[in-house]
Short mmCIF file of C-alpha atoms and ligand atoms in Angstrom, two decimals:
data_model
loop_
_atom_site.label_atom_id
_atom_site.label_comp_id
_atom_site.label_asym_id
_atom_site.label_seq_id
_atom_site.Cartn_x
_atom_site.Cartn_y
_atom_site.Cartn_z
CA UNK M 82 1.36 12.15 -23.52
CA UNK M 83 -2.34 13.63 -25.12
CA UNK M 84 -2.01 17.10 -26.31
CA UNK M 85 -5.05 19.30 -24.90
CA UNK M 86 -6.48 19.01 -28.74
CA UNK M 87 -6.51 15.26 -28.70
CA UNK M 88 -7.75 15.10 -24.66
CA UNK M 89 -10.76 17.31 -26.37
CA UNK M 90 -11.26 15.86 -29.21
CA UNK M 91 -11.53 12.35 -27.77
CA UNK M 92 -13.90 13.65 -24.94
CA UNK M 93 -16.16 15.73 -27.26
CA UNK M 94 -16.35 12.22 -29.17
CA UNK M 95 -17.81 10.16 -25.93
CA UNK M 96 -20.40 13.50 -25.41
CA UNK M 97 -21.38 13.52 -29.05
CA UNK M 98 -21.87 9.50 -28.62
CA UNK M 99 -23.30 9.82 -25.30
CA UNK M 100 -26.21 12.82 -25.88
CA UNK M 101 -26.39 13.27 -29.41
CA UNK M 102 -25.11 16.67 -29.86
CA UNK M 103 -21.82 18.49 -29.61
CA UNK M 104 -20.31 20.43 -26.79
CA UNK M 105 -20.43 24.01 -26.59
CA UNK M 106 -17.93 24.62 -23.99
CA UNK M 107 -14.60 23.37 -23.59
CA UNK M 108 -12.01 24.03 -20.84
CA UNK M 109 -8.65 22.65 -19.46
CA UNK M 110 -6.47 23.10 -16.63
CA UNK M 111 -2.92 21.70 -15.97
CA UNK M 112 -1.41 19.50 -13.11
CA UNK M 113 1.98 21.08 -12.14
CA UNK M 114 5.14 20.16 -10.79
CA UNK M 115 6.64 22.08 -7.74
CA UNK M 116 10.25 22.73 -8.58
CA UNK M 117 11.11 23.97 -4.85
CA UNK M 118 9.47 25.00 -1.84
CA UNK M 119 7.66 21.88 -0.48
CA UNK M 120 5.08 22.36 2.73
CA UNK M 121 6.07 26.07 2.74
CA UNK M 122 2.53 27.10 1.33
CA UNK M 123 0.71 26.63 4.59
CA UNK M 124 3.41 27.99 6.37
CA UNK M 125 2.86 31.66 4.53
CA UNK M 126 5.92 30.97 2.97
CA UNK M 127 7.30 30.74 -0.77
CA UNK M 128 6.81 27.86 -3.61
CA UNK M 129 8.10 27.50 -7.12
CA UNK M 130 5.91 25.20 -8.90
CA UNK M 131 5.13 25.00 -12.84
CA UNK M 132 2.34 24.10 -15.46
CA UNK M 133 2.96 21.03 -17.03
CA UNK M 134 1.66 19.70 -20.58
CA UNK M 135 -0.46 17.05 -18.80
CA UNK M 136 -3.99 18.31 -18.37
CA UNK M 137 -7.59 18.12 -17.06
CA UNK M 138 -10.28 18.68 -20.11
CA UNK M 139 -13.74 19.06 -19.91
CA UNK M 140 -16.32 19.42 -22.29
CA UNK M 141 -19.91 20.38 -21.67
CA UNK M 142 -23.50 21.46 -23.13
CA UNK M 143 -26.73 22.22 -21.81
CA UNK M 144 -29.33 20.03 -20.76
CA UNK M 145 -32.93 20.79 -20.87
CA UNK M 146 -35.06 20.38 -17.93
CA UNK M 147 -32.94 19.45 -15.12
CA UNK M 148 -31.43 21.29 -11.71
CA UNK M 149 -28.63 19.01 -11.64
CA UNK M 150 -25.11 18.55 -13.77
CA UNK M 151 -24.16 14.69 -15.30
CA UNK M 152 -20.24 14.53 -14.95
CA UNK M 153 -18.92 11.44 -16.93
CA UNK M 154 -15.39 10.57 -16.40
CA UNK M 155 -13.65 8.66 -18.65
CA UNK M 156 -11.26 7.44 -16.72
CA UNK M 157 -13.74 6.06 -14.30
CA UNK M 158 -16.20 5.16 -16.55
CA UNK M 159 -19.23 5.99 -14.90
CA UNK M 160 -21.05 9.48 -14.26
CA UNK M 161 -21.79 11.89 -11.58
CA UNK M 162 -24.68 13.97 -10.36
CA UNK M 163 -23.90 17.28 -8.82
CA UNK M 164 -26.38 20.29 -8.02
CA UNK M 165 -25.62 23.47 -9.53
CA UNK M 166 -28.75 25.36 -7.69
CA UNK M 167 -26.64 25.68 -4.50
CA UNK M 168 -27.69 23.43 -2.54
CA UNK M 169 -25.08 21.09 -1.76
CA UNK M 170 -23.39 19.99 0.93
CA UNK M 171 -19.71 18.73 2.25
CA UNK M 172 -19.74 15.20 2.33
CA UNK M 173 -19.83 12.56 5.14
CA UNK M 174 -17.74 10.31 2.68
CA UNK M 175 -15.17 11.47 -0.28
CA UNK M 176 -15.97 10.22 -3.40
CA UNK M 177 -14.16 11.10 -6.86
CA UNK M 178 -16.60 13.34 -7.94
CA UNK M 179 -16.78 15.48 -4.07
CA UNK M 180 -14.13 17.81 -6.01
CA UNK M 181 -16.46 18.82 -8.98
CA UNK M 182 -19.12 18.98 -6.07
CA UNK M 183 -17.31 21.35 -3.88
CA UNK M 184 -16.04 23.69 -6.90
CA UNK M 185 -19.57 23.86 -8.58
CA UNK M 186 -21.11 24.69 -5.10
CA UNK M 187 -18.32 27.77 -4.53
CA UNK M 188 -18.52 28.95 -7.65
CA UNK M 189 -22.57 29.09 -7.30
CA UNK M 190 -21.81 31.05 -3.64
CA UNK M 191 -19.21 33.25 -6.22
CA UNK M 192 -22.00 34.67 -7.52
CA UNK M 193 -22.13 32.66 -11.35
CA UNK M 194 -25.35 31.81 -12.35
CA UNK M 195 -24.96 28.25 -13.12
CA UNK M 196 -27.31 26.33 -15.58
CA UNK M 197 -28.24 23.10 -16.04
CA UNK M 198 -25.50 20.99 -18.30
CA UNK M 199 -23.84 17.28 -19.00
CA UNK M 200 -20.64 17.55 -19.62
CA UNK M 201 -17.67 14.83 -19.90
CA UNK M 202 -13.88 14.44 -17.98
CA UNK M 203 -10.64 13.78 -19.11
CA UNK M 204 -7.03 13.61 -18.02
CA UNK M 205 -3.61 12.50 -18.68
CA UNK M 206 -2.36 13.88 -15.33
CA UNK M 207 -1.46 10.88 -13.12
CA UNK M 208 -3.81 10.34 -10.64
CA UNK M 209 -2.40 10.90 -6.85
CA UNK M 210 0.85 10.84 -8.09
CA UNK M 211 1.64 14.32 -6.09
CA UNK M 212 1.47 16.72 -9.92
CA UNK M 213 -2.51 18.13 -8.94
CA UNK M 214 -4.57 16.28 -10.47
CA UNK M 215 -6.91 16.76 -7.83
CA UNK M 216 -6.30 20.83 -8.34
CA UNK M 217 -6.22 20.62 -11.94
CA UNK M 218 -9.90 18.81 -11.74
CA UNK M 219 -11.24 21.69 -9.58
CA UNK M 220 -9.61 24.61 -11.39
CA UNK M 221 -10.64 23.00 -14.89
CA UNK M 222 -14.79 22.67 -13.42
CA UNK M 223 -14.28 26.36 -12.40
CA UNK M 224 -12.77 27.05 -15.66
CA UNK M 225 -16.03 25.56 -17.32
CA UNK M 226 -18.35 27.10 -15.32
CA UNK M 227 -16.87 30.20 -16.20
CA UNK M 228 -17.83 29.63 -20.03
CA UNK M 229 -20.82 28.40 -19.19
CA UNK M 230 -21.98 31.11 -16.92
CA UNK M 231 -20.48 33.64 -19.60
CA UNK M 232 -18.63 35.65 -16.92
CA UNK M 233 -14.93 35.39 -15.50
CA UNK M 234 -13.62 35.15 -11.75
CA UNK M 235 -11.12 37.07 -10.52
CA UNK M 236 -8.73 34.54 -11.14
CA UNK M 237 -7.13 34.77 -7.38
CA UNK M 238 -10.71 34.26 -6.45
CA UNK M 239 -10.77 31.38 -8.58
CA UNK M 240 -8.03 29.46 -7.27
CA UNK M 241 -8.85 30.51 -3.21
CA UNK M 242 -12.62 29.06 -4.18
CA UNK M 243 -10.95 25.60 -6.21
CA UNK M 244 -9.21 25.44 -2.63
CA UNK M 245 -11.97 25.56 -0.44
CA UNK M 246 -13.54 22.77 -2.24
CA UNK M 247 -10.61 20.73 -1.43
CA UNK M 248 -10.81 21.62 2.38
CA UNK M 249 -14.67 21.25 2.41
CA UNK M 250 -15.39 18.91 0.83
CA UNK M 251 -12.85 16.92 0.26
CA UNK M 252 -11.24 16.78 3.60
CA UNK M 253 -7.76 17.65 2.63
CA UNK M 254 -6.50 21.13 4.08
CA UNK M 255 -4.39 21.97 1.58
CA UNK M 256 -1.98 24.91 0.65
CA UNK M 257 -2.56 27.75 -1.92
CA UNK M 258 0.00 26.57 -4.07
CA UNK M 259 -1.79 23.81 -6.88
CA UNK M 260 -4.67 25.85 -7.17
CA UNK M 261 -2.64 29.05 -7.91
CA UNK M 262 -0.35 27.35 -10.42
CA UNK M 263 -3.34 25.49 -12.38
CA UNK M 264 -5.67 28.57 -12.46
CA UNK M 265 -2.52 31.31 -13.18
CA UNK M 266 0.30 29.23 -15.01
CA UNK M 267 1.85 30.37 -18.03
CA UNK M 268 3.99 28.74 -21.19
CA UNK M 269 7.52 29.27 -20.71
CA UNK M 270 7.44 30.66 -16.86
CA UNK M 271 7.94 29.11 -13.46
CA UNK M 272 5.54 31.16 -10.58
CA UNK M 273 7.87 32.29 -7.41
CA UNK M 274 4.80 32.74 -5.32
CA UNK M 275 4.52 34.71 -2.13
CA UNK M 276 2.04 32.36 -0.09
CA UNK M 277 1.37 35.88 2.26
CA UNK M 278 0.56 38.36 -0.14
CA UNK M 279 -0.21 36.25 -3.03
CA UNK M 280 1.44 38.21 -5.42
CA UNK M 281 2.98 35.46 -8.18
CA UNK M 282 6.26 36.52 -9.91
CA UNK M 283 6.83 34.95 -13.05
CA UNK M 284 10.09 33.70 -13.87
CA UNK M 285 11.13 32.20 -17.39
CA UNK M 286 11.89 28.75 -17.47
CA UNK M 287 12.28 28.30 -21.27
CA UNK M 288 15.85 27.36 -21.55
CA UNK M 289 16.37 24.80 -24.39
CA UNK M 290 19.23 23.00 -22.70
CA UNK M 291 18.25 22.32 -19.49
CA UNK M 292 14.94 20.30 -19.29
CA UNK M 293 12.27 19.64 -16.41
CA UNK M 294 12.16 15.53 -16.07
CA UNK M 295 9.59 14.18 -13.75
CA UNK M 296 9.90 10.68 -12.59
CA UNK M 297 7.23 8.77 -11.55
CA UNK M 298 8.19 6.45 -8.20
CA UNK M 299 4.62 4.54 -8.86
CA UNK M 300 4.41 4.14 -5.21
CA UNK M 301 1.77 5.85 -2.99
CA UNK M 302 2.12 5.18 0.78
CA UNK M 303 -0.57 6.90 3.00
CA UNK M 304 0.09 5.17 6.32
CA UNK M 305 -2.91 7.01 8.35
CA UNK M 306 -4.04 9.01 5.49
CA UNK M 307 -3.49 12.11 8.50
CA UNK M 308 0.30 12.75 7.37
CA UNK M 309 -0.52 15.86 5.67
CA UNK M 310 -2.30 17.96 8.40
CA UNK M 311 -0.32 16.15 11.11
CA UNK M 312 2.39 18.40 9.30
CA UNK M 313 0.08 21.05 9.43
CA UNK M 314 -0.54 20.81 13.03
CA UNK M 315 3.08 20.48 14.40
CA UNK M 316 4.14 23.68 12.09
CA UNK M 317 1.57 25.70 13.67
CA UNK M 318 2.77 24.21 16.98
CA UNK M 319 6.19 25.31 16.25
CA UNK M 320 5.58 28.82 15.25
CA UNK M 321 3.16 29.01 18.95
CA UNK M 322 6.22 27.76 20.69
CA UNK M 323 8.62 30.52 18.63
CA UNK M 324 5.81 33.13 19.76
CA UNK M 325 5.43 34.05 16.07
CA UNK M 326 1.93 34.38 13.62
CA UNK M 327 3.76 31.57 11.06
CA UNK M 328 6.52 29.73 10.25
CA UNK M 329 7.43 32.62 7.75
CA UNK M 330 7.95 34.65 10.22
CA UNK M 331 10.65 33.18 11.92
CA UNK M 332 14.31 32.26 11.24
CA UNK M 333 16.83 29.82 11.89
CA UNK M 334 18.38 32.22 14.80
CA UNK M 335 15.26 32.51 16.56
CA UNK M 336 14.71 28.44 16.59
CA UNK M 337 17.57 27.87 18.50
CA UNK M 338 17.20 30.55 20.91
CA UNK M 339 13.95 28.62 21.57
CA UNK M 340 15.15 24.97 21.79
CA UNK M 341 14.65 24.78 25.61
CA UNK M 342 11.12 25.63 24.90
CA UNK M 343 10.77 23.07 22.02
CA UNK M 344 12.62 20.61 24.54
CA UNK M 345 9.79 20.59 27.55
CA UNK M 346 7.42 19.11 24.47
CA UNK M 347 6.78 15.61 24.09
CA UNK M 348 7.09 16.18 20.30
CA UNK M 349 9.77 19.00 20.74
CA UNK M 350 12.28 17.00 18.75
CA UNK M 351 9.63 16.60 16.05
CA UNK M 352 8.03 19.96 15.84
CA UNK M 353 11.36 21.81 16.04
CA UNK M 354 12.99 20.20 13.10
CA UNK M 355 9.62 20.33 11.02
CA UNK M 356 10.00 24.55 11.39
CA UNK M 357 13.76 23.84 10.35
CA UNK M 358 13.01 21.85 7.29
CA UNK M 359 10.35 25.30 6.65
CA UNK M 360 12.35 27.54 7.23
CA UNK M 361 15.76 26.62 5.52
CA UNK M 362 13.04 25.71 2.36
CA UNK M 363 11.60 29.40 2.41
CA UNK M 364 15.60 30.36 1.92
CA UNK M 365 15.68 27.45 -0.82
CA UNK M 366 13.04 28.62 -2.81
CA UNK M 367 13.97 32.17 -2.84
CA UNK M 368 17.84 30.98 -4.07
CA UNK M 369 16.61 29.11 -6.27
CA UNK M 370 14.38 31.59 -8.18
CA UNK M 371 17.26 33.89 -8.42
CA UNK M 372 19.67 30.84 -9.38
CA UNK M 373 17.43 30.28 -12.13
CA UNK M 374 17.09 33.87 -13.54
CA UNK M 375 20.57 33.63 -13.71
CA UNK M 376 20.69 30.08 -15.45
CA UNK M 377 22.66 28.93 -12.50
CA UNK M 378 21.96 25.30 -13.15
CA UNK M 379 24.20 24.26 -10.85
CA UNK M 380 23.88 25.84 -8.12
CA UNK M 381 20.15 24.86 -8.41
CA UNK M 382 21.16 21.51 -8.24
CA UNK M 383 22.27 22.27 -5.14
CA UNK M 384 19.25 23.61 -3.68
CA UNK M 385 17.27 20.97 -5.15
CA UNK M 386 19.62 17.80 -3.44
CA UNK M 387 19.76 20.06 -0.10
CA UNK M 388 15.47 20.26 0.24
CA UNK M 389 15.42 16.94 -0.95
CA UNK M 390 17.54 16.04 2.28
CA UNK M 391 15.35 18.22 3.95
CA UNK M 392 12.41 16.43 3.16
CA UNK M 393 13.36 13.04 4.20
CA UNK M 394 15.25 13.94 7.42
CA UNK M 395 13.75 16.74 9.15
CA UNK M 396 10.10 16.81 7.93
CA UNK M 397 9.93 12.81 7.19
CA UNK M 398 7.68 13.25 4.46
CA UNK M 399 9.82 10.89 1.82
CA UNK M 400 9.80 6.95 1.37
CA UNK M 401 12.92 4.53 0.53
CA UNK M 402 11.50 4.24 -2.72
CA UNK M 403 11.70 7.86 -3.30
CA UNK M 404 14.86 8.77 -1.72
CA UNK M 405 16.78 5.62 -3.73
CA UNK M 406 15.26 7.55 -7.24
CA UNK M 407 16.77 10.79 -6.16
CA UNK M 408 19.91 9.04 -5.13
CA UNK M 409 19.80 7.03 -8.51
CA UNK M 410 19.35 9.72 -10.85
CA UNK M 411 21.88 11.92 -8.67
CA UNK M 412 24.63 9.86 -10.26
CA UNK M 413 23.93 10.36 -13.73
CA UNK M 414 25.92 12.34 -16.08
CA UNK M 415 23.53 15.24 -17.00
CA UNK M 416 21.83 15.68 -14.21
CA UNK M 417 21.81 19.16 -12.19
CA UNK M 418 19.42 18.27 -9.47
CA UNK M 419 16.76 15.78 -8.10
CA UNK M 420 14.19 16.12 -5.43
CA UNK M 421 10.84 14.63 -4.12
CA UNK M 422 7.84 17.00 -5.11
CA UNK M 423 4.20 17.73 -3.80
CA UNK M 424 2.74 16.42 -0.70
CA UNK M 425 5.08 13.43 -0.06
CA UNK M 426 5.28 9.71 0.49
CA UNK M 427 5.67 8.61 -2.76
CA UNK M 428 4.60 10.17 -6.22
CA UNK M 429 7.33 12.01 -8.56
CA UNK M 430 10.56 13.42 -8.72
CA UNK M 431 11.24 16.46 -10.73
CA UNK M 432 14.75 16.57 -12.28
CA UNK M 433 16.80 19.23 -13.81
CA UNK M 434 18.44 17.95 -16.57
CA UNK M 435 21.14 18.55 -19.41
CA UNK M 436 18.87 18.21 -22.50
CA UNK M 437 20.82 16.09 -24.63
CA UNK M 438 21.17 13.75 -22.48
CA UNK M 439 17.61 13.10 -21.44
CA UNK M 440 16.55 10.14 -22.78
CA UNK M 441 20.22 8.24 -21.62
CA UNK M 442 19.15 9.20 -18.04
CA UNK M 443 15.87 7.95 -18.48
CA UNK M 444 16.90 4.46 -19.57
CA UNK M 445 19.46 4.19 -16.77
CA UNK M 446 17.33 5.48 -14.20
CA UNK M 447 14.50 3.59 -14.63
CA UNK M 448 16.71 -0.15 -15.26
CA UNK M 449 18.70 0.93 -11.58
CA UNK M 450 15.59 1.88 -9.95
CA UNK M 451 13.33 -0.90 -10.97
CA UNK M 452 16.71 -3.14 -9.94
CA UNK M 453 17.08 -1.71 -6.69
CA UNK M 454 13.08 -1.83 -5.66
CA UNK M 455 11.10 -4.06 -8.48
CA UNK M 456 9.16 -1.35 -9.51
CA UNK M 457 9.42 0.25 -12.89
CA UNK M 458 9.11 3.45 -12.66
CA UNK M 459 7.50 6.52 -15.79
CA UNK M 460 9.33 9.69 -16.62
CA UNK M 461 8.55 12.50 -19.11
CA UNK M 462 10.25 15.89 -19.41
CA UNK M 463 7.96 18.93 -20.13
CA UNK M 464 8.25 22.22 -20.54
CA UNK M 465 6.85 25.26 -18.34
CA UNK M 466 3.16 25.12 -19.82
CA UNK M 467 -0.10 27.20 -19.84
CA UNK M 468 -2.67 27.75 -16.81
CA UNK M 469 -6.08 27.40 -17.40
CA UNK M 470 -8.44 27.73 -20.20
CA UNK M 471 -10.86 27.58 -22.72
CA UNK M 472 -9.81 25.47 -25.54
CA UNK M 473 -12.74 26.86 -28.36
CA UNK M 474 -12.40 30.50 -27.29
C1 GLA B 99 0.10 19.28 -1.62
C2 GLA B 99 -0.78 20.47 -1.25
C3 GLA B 99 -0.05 21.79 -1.46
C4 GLA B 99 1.33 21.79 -0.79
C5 GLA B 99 2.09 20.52 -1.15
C6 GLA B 99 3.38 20.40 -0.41
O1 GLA B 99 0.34 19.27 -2.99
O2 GLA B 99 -1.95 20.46 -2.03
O3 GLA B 99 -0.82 22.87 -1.01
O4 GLA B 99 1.20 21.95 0.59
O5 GLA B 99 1.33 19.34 -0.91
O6 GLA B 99 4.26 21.40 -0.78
#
């Protein structure tokens, strides 16, 4: 793992090399792992998600004489060209760079006056791995635009703009919740976020002995590539059937005074136990935020096993690969609690775990896992880290 320092200095190296000159702004945003309250976000409901020390750095500088911005990403190893007078538009195809795209055109509409620059991309998140990289690329463009344009956004603003880039012009109609979590984080705090009012409550999450562990399944199964607002659709469904605005609005009484309703459906079965797994999660996440203020590791555990289940059975968003990792690491001394996160269908874990015993459950995870599938998988722990921002300032 690259500290933000090393991410920077590294990039700022390929920018001097590249143009001849060195950057004058500098800015970094974090992926993040969601520690409960999975699908909930588009639902109005609550999530629990974290910074973590992996992060999105750009560096940039001015360039004379030109209406456009040069992105260069060095993981891809090839630039982009995006306008920055406002006159873009969404896509017909997504490409890497439609994120940058989409952010740099909503900022412009924001109101930041944008000039002309080259600047150069970075990251040790793990690319589509569910932990944001996606959001931590859009928040950390905003981020430098910010610097660049010499005046802040409101930083809800901020993340409901990084957002809209995603849904416009990136075609995925995601939640509130990686955008809010890259652009707001902060070291040593987990965000209980209200997905209605959009008020964030920060809870501490600095406890020495109990670490965060994320495991990496290193499988990515996207069977239509329409999983995610196929979800979308049959939770709105639900909540029409219930008679209520969202999902957040009803409970588990309420569902099964409706099941005859759900039953005339010809995805009844399907819709009704998608607004189950939503609305025993909303119930989750709010446990679990109080569980943690009270260093209840156990009884988060609990919570995290029980929306793991959740996941797999009644909103069928997990993968044999996934659930034998939770079931894996379940068994080992040390552990509190295991669960899928993010958007499903491969991707990460995220683990609560005894801290001296961290690296044991590592190794034995990882030899019974790649055993039981042939895959090896990659875990780190990290700590609750910082949201956005300038590195130089
Ligand atoms: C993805 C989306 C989020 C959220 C999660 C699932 O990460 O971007 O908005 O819906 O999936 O909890």
């Amino acid at each position: 793992m690259a500290d933000v320092e090393s991410l920077v200095s590294s990039a700022a190296t390929v920018y001097a090399r590249k143009y001849g000159k060195e950057p004058q702004w500098f800015a970094a945003a974090p992926g993040r792992v969601n520690l409960i309250g999975e699908h909930t976000d588009y639902n109005d409901g609550f999530v629990f998600p974290m910074a973590i020390e992996r992060y999105t750095v750009i560096v940039a500088g001015p360039a004379e004489a030109e209406t456009d911005a040069e992105f260069y990403s060095m993981y891809k190893n090839k630039s982009a060209f995006v306008q920055v007078d406002g006159s873009a538009k969404p896509p017909l195809h997504v490409a890497w760079f439609s994120y940058i795209q989409g952010t740099v055109q909503n900022v412009f509409e924001a109101g930041l006056t944008i000039p002309p620059f080259r600047a150069v991309v970075v990251s040790d998140v793990p690319l589509g791995g569910g932990l944001s990289s996606s959001a931590s690329l859009e928040v950390a463009v905003a981020t430098l635009l910010e610097s660049a344009a010499g005046k802040k956004l409101d930083p809800v603003e901020k993340a409901l703009l990084c957002q809209k880039a995603e849904h416009l012009y990136a075609k995925m109609p995601c939640g509130i919740m990686d955008q809010f979590i890259s652009a707001m984080g902060e070291k040593g705090f987990a965000m209980l976020l209200d997905c209605r009012s959009k008020v964030p409550k920060m809870i501490p999450m600095d406890s020495p002995n109990v670490s965060v562990l994320i495991i990496n399944s290193n499988v990515k199964h996207t069977l239509t590539g329409s999983e995610y607002p196929d979800r979308r659709r049959q939770c709105e469904k639900a909540a029409a059937l219930m008679g209520v605005p969202m999902l957040r609005d009803a409970d588990l009484e309420l569902l099964q005074a409706k099941k005859e309703v759900f039953d005339k459906e010809i995805d009844g079965d399907i819709c009704f136990r998608r607004a189950r797994h939503v609305i025993t999660e909303n119930a989750r996440t709010l446990a679990m935020a109080e569980a943690l203020t009270e260093k209840e590791w156990k009884h988060c555990g609990e919570l995290m096993y029980e929306s793991h289940a959740s996941m797999k059975d009644d909103f069928e968003i997990t993968c044999p690969e996934v659930d034998i990792l939770v079931d894996v690491t379940s068994k080992q001394k040390g552990v509190f609690g295991s669960r899928m996160t993010g958007g499903g269908f491969g991707g990460c874990t995220v683990s609560l775990v005894d801290t001296d015993k961290i690296n044991d459950v590592i190794e034995s995870v990882s030899q019974r896992y790649e055993r039981q599938t042939g895959i090896l998988p990659t875990a780190f722990a990290t700590q609750a880290a910082r949201g956005a921002y300038c590195p130089k300032e």
